[in-house]
mmCIF file of C-alpha atoms in Angstrom:
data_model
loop_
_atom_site.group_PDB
_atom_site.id
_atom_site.type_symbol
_atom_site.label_atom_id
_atom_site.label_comp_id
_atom_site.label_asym_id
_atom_site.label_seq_id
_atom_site.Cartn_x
_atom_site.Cartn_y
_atom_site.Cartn_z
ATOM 1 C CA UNK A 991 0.000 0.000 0.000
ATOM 2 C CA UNK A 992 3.009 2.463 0.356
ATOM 3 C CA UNK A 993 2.585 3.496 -3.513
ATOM 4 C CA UNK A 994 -0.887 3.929 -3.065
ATOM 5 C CA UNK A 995 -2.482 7.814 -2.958
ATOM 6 C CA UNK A 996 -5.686 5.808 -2.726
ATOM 7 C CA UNK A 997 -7.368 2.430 -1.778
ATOM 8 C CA UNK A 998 -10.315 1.314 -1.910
ATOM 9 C CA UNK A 999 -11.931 -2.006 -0.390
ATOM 10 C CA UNK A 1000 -15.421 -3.128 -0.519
ATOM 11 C CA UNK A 1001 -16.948 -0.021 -0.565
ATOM 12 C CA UNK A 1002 -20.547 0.424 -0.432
ATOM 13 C CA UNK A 1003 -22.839 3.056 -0.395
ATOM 14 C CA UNK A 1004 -26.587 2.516 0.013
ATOM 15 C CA UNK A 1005 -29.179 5.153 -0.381
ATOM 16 C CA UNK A 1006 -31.779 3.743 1.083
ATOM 17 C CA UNK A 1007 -31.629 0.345 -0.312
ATOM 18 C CA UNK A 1008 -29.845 1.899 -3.832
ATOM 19 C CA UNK A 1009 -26.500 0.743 -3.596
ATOM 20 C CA UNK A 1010 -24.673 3.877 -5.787
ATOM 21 C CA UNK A 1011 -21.483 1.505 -5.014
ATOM 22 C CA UNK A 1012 -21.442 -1.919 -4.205
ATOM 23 C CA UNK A 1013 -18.595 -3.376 -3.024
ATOM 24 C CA UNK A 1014 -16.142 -1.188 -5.204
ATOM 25 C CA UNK A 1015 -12.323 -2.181 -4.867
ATOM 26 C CA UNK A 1016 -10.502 0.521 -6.117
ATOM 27 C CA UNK A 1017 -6.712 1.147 -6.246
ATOM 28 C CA UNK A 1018 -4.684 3.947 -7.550
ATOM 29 C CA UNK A 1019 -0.874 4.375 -7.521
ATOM 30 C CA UNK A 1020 0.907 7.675 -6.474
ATOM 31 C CA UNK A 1021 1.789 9.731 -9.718
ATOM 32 C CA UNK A 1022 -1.002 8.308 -11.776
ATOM 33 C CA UNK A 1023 -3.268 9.172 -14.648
ATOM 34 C CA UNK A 1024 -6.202 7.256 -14.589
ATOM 35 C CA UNK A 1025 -9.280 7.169 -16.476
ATOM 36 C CA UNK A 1026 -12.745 6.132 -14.788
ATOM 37 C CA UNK A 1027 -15.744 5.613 -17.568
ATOM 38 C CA UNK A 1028 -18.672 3.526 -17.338
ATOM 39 C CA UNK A 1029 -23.137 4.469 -18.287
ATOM 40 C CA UNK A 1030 -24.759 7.098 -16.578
ATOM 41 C CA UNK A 1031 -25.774 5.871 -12.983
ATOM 42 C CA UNK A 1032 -22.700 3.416 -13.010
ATOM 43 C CA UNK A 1033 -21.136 5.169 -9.272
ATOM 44 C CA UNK A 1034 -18.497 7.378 -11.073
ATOM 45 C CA UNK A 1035 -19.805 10.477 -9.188
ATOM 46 C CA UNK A 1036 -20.477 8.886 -6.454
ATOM 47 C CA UNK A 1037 -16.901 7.412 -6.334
ATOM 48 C CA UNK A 1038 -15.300 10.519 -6.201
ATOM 49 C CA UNK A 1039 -17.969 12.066 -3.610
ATOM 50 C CA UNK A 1040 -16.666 9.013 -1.459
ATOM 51 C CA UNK A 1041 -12.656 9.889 -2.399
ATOM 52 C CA UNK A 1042 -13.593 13.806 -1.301
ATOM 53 C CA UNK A 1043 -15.592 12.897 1.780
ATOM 54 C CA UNK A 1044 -19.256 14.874 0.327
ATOM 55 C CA UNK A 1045 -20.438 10.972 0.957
ATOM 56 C CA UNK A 1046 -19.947 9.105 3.850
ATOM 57 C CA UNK A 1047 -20.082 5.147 2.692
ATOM 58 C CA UNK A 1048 -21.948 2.899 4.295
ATOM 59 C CA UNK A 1049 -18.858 0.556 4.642
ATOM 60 C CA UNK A 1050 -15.572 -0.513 3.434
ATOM 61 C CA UNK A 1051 -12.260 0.427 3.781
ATOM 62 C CA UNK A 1052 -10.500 4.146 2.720
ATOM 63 C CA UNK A 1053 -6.993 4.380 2.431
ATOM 64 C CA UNK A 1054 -5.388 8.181 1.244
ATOM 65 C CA UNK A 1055 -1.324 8.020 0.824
ATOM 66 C CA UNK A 1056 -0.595 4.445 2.415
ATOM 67 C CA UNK A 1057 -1.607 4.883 5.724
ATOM 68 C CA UNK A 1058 -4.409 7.738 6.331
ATOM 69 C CA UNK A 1059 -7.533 6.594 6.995
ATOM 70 C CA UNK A 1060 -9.977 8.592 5.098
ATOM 71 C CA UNK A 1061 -12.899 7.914 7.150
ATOM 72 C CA UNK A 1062 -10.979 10.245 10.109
ATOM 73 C CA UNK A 1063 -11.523 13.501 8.044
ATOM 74 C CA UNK A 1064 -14.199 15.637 7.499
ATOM 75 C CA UNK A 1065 -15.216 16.982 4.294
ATOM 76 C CA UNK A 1066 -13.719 20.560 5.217
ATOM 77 C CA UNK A 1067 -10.087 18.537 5.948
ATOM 78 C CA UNK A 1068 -9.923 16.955 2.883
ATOM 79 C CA UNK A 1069 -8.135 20.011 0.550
ATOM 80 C CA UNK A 1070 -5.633 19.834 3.614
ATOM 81 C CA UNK A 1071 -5.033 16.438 2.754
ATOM 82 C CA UNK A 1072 -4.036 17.498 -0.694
ATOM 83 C CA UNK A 1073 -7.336 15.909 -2.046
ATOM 84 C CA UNK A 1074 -8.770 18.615 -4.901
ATOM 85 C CA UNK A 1075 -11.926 18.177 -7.074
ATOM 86 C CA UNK A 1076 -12.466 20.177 -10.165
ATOM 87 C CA UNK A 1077 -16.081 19.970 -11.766
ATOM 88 C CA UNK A 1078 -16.894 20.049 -15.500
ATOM 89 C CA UNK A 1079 -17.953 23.568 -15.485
ATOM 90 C CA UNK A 1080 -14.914 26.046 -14.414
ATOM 91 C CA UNK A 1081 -15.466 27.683 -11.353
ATOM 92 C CA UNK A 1082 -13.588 31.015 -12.121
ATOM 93 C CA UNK A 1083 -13.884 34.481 -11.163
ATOM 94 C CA UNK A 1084 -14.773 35.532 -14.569
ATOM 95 C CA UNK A 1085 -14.695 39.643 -13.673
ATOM 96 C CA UNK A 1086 -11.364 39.229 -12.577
ATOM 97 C CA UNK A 1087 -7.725 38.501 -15.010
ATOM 98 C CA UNK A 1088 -5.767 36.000 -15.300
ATOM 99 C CA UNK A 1089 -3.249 36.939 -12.675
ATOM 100 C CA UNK A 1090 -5.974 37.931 -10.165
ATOM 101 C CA UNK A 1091 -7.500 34.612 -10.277
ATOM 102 C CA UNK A 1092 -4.000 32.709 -9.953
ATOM 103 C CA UNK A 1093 -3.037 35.043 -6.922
ATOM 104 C CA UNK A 1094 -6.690 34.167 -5.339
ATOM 105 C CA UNK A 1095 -5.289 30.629 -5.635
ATOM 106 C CA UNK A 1096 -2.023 31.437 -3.991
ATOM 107 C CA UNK A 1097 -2.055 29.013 -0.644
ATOM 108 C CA UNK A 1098 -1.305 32.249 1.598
ATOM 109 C CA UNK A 1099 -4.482 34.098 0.095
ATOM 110 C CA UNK A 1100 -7.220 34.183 2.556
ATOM 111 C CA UNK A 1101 -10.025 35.752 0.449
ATOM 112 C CA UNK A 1102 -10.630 37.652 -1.875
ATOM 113 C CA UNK A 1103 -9.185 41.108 -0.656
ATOM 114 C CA UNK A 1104 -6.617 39.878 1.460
ATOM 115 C CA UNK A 1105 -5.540 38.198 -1.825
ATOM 116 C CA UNK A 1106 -5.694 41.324 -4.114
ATOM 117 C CA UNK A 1107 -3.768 43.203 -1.372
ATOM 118 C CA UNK A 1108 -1.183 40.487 -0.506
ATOM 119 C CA UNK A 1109 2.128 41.600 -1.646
ATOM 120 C CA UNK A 1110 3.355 38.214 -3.020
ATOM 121 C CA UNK A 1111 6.816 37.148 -2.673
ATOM 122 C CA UNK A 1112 9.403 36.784 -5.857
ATOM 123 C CA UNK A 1113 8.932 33.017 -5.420
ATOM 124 C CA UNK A 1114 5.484 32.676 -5.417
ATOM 125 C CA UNK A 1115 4.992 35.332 -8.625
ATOM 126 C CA UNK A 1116 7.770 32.478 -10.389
ATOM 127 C CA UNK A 1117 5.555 29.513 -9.549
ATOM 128 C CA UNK A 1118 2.357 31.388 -10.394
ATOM 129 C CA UNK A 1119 4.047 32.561 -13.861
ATOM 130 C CA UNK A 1120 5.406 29.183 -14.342
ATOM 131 C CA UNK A 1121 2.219 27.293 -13.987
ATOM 132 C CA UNK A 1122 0.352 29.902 -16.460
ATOM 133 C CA UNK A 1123 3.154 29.327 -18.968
ATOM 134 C CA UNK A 1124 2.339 25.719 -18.802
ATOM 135 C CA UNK A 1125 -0.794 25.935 -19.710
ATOM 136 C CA UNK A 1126 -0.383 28.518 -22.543
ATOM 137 C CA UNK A 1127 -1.909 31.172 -20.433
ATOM 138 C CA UNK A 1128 0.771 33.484 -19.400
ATOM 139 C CA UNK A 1129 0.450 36.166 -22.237
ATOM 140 C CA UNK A 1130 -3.164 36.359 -21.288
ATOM 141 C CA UNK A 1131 -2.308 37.118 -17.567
ATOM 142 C CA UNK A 1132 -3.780 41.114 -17.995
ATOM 143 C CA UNK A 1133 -6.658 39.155 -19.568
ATOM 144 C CA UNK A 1134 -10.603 39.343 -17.897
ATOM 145 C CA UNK A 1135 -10.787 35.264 -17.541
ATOM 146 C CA UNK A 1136 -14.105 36.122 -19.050
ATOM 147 C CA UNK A 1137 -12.941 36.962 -22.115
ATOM 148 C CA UNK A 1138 -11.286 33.310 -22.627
ATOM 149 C CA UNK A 1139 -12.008 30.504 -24.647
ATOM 150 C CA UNK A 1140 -14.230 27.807 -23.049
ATOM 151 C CA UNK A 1141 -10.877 25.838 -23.061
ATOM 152 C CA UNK A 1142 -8.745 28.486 -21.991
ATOM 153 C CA UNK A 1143 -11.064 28.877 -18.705
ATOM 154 C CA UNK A 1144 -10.608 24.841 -17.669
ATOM 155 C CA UNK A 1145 -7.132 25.310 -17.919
ATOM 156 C CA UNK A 1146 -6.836 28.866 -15.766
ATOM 157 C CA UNK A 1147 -9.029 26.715 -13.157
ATOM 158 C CA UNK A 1148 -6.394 23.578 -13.363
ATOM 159 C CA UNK A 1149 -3.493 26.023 -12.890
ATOM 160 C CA UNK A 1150 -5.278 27.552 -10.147
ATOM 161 C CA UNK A 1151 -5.687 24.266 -8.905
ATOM 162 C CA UNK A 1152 -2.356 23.310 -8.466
ATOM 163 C CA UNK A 1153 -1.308 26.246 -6.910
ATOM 164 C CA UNK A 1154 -2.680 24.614 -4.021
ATOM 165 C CA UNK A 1155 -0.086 21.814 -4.309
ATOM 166 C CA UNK A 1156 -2.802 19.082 -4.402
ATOM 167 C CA UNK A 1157 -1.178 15.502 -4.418
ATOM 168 C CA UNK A 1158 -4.788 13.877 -5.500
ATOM 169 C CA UNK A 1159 -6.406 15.913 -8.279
ATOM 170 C CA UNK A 1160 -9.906 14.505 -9.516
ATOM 171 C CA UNK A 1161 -11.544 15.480 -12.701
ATOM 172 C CA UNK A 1162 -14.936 15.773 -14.205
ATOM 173 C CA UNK A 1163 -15.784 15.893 -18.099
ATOM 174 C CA UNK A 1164 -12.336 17.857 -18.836
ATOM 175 C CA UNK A 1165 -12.817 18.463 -22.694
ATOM 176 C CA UNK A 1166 -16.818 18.413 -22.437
ATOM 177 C CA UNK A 1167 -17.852 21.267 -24.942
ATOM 178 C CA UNK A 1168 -13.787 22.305 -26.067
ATOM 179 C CA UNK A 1169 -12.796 21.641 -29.298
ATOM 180 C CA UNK A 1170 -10.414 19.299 -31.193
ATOM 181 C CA UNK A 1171 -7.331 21.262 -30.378
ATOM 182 C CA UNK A 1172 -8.389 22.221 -27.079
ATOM 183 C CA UNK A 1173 -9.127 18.476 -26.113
ATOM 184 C CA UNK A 1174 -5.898 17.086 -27.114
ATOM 185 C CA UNK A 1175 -4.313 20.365 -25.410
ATOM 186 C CA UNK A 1176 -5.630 19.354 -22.335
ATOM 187 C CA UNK A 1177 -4.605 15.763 -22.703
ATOM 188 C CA UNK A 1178 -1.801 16.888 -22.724
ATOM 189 C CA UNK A 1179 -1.787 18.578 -19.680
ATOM 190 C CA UNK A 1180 -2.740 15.760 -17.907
ATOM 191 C CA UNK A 1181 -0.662 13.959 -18.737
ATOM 192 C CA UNK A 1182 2.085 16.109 -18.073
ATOM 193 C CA UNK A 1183 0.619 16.814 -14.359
ATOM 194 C CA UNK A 1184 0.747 13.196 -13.897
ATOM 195 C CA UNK A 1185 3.739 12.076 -11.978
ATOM 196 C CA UNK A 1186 4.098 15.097 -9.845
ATOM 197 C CA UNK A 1187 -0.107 14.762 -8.952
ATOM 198 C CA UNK A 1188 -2.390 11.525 -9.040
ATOM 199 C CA UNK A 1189 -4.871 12.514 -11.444
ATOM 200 C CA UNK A 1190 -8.178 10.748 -11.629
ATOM 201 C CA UNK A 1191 -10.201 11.203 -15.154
ATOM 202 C CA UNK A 1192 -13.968 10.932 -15.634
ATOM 203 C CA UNK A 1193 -14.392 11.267 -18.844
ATOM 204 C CA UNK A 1194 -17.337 10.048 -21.476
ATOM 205 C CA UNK A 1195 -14.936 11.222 -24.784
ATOM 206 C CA UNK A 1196 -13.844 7.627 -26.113
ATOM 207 C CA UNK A 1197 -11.442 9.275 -28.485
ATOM 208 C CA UNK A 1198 -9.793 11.573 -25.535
ATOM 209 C CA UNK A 1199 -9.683 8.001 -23.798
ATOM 210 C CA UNK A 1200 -8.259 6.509 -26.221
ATOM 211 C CA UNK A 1201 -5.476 8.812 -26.990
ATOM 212 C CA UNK A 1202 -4.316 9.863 -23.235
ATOM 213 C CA UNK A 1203 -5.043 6.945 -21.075
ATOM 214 C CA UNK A 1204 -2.511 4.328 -19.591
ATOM 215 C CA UNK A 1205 -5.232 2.638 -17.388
ATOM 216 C CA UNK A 1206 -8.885 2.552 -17.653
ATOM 217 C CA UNK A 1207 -11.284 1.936 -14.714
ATOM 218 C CA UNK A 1208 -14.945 0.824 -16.149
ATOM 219 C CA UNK A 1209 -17.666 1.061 -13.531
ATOM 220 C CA UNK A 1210 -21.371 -0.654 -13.907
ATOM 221 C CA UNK A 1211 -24.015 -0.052 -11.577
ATOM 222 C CA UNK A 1212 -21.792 0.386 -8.505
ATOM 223 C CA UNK A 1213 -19.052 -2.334 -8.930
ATOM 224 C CA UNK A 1214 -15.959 -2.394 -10.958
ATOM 225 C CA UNK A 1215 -16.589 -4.232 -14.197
ATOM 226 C CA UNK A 1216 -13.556 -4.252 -16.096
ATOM 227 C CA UNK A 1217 -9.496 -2.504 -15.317
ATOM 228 C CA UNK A 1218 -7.201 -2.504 -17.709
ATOM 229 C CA UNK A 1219 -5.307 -0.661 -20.931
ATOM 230 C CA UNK A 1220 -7.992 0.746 -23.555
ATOM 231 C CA UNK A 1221 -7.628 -1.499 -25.929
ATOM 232 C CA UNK A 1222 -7.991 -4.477 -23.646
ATOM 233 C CA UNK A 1223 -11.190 -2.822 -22.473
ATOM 234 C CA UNK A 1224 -12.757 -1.668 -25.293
ATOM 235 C CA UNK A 1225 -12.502 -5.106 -26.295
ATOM 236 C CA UNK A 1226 -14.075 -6.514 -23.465
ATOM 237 C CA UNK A 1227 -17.639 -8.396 -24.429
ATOM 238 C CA UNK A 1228 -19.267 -7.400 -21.180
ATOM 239 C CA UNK A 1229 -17.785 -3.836 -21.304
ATOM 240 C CA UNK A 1230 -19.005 -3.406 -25.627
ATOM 241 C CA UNK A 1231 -22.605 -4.545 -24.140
ATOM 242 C CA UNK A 1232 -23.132 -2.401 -21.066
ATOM 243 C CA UNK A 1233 -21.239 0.781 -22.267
ATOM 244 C CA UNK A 1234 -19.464 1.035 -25.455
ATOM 245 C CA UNK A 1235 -22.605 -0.587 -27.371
ATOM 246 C CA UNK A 1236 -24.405 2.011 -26.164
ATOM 247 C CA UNK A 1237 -22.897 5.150 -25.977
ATOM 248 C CA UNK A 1238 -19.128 4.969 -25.928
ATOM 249 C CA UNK A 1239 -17.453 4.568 -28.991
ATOM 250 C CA UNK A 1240 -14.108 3.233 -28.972
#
């Protein structure tokens, strides 16, 4: 379990008498990119409600980095932890730039005017700038965030995200509504966060899939169905019948 940022045993979560998960075994190694797909109603939100603490599971065993027993922490702990959760739709300040935004995500920021007034220090204006430039971003800093692509937004929020240093950084629907060159731009992203930060994919884009995973994670009404490379999954029988039949395209 030492190369573990989480585990995952038996896991079940019962809404009175739904089981969202049932039974879920779930491991993921430190540095990792993985992928988590599976039909509508198949746990993957619920899954990473579980990982974040928003859902308290019924039973099972929660393991964060090795040794930490997730069930100790409340929900309000859990960014402490290093555990971050960005949603589909990017939760920006739009009015604000570029910059402001990143220095709102700065970890000594407390607020929003505190943040604005903060006189950052050399090394924290270098990791800010540094983390824009990865994204493509930087010579948009004076920029309203706004005034940015659909695209351009996700990745201001992911930079702001790391800012915080997250060692567990969960993702919903990245490239939902970007185009081509925006989806393969934030592929590779991920991918190039992964290694430093765990990085946990739900994603419904077979081609994005396809292209950027290393390990897929199929989920089917609660339980783990299937775990393994893409094309070992998309070539699954039960996995073309309950998903990729009808829906996913590999």
């Amino acid at each position: 379990m030492d190369r573990d940022i989480i585990y995952l045993e038996n896991v079940i979560v019962d809404f009175n008498g739904f089981k969202a998960l049932n039974g879920v075994d779930f491991i993921m190694d430190r540095g990792e990119l993985r992928f988590l797909i599976g039909p509508n109603g198949a746990g993957k939100t619920t899954l990473l409600d579980v990982i974040c603490r928003k859902v308290k599971p019924t039973s099972g065993i929660l393991y964060y980095q090795g040794s930490q027993k997730l069930d100790r922490y409340p929900i309000y702990e859990v960014a402490r932890l290093g555990i971050s959760r960005k949603f589909q739709a990017p939760s920006i300040f739009p009015e604000l730039s570029v910059w402001e935004n990143m220095e709102l995500a700065n970890p000594r920021s407390h607020g929003i005017w505190s943040s604005l007034t903060h006189q950052i220090t050399k090394t924290e204006r270098e990791a800010l700038s540094e983390s824009l430039e990865n994204m493509g971003l930087f010579e948009k800093k004076d920029h309203l965030a706004k005034h940015l692509s659909h695209g351009e937004k996700q990745w201001l929020e992911i930079a702001m995200t790391l800012a915080q240093k997250p060692k567990l950084l969960m993702v919903d629907e990245p490239v939902a509504g970007m185009t081509g060159r925006e989806r393969h731009r934030t592929g590779e992203i991920l991918s190039a966060i992964a290694g430093e930060v765990s990085v946990l994919v739900v994603e419904h884009d077979m081609d994005f899939v396809k292209t950027f995973s290393k390990t897929v994670t199929v989920l089917h009404e609660g339980r783990v169905l299937y775990e393994g490379d893409f094309e070992t999954v998309s070539n699954h029988p039960r996995v073309k019948e309950v998903y990729l039949g009808r829906g996913g395209q590999a």
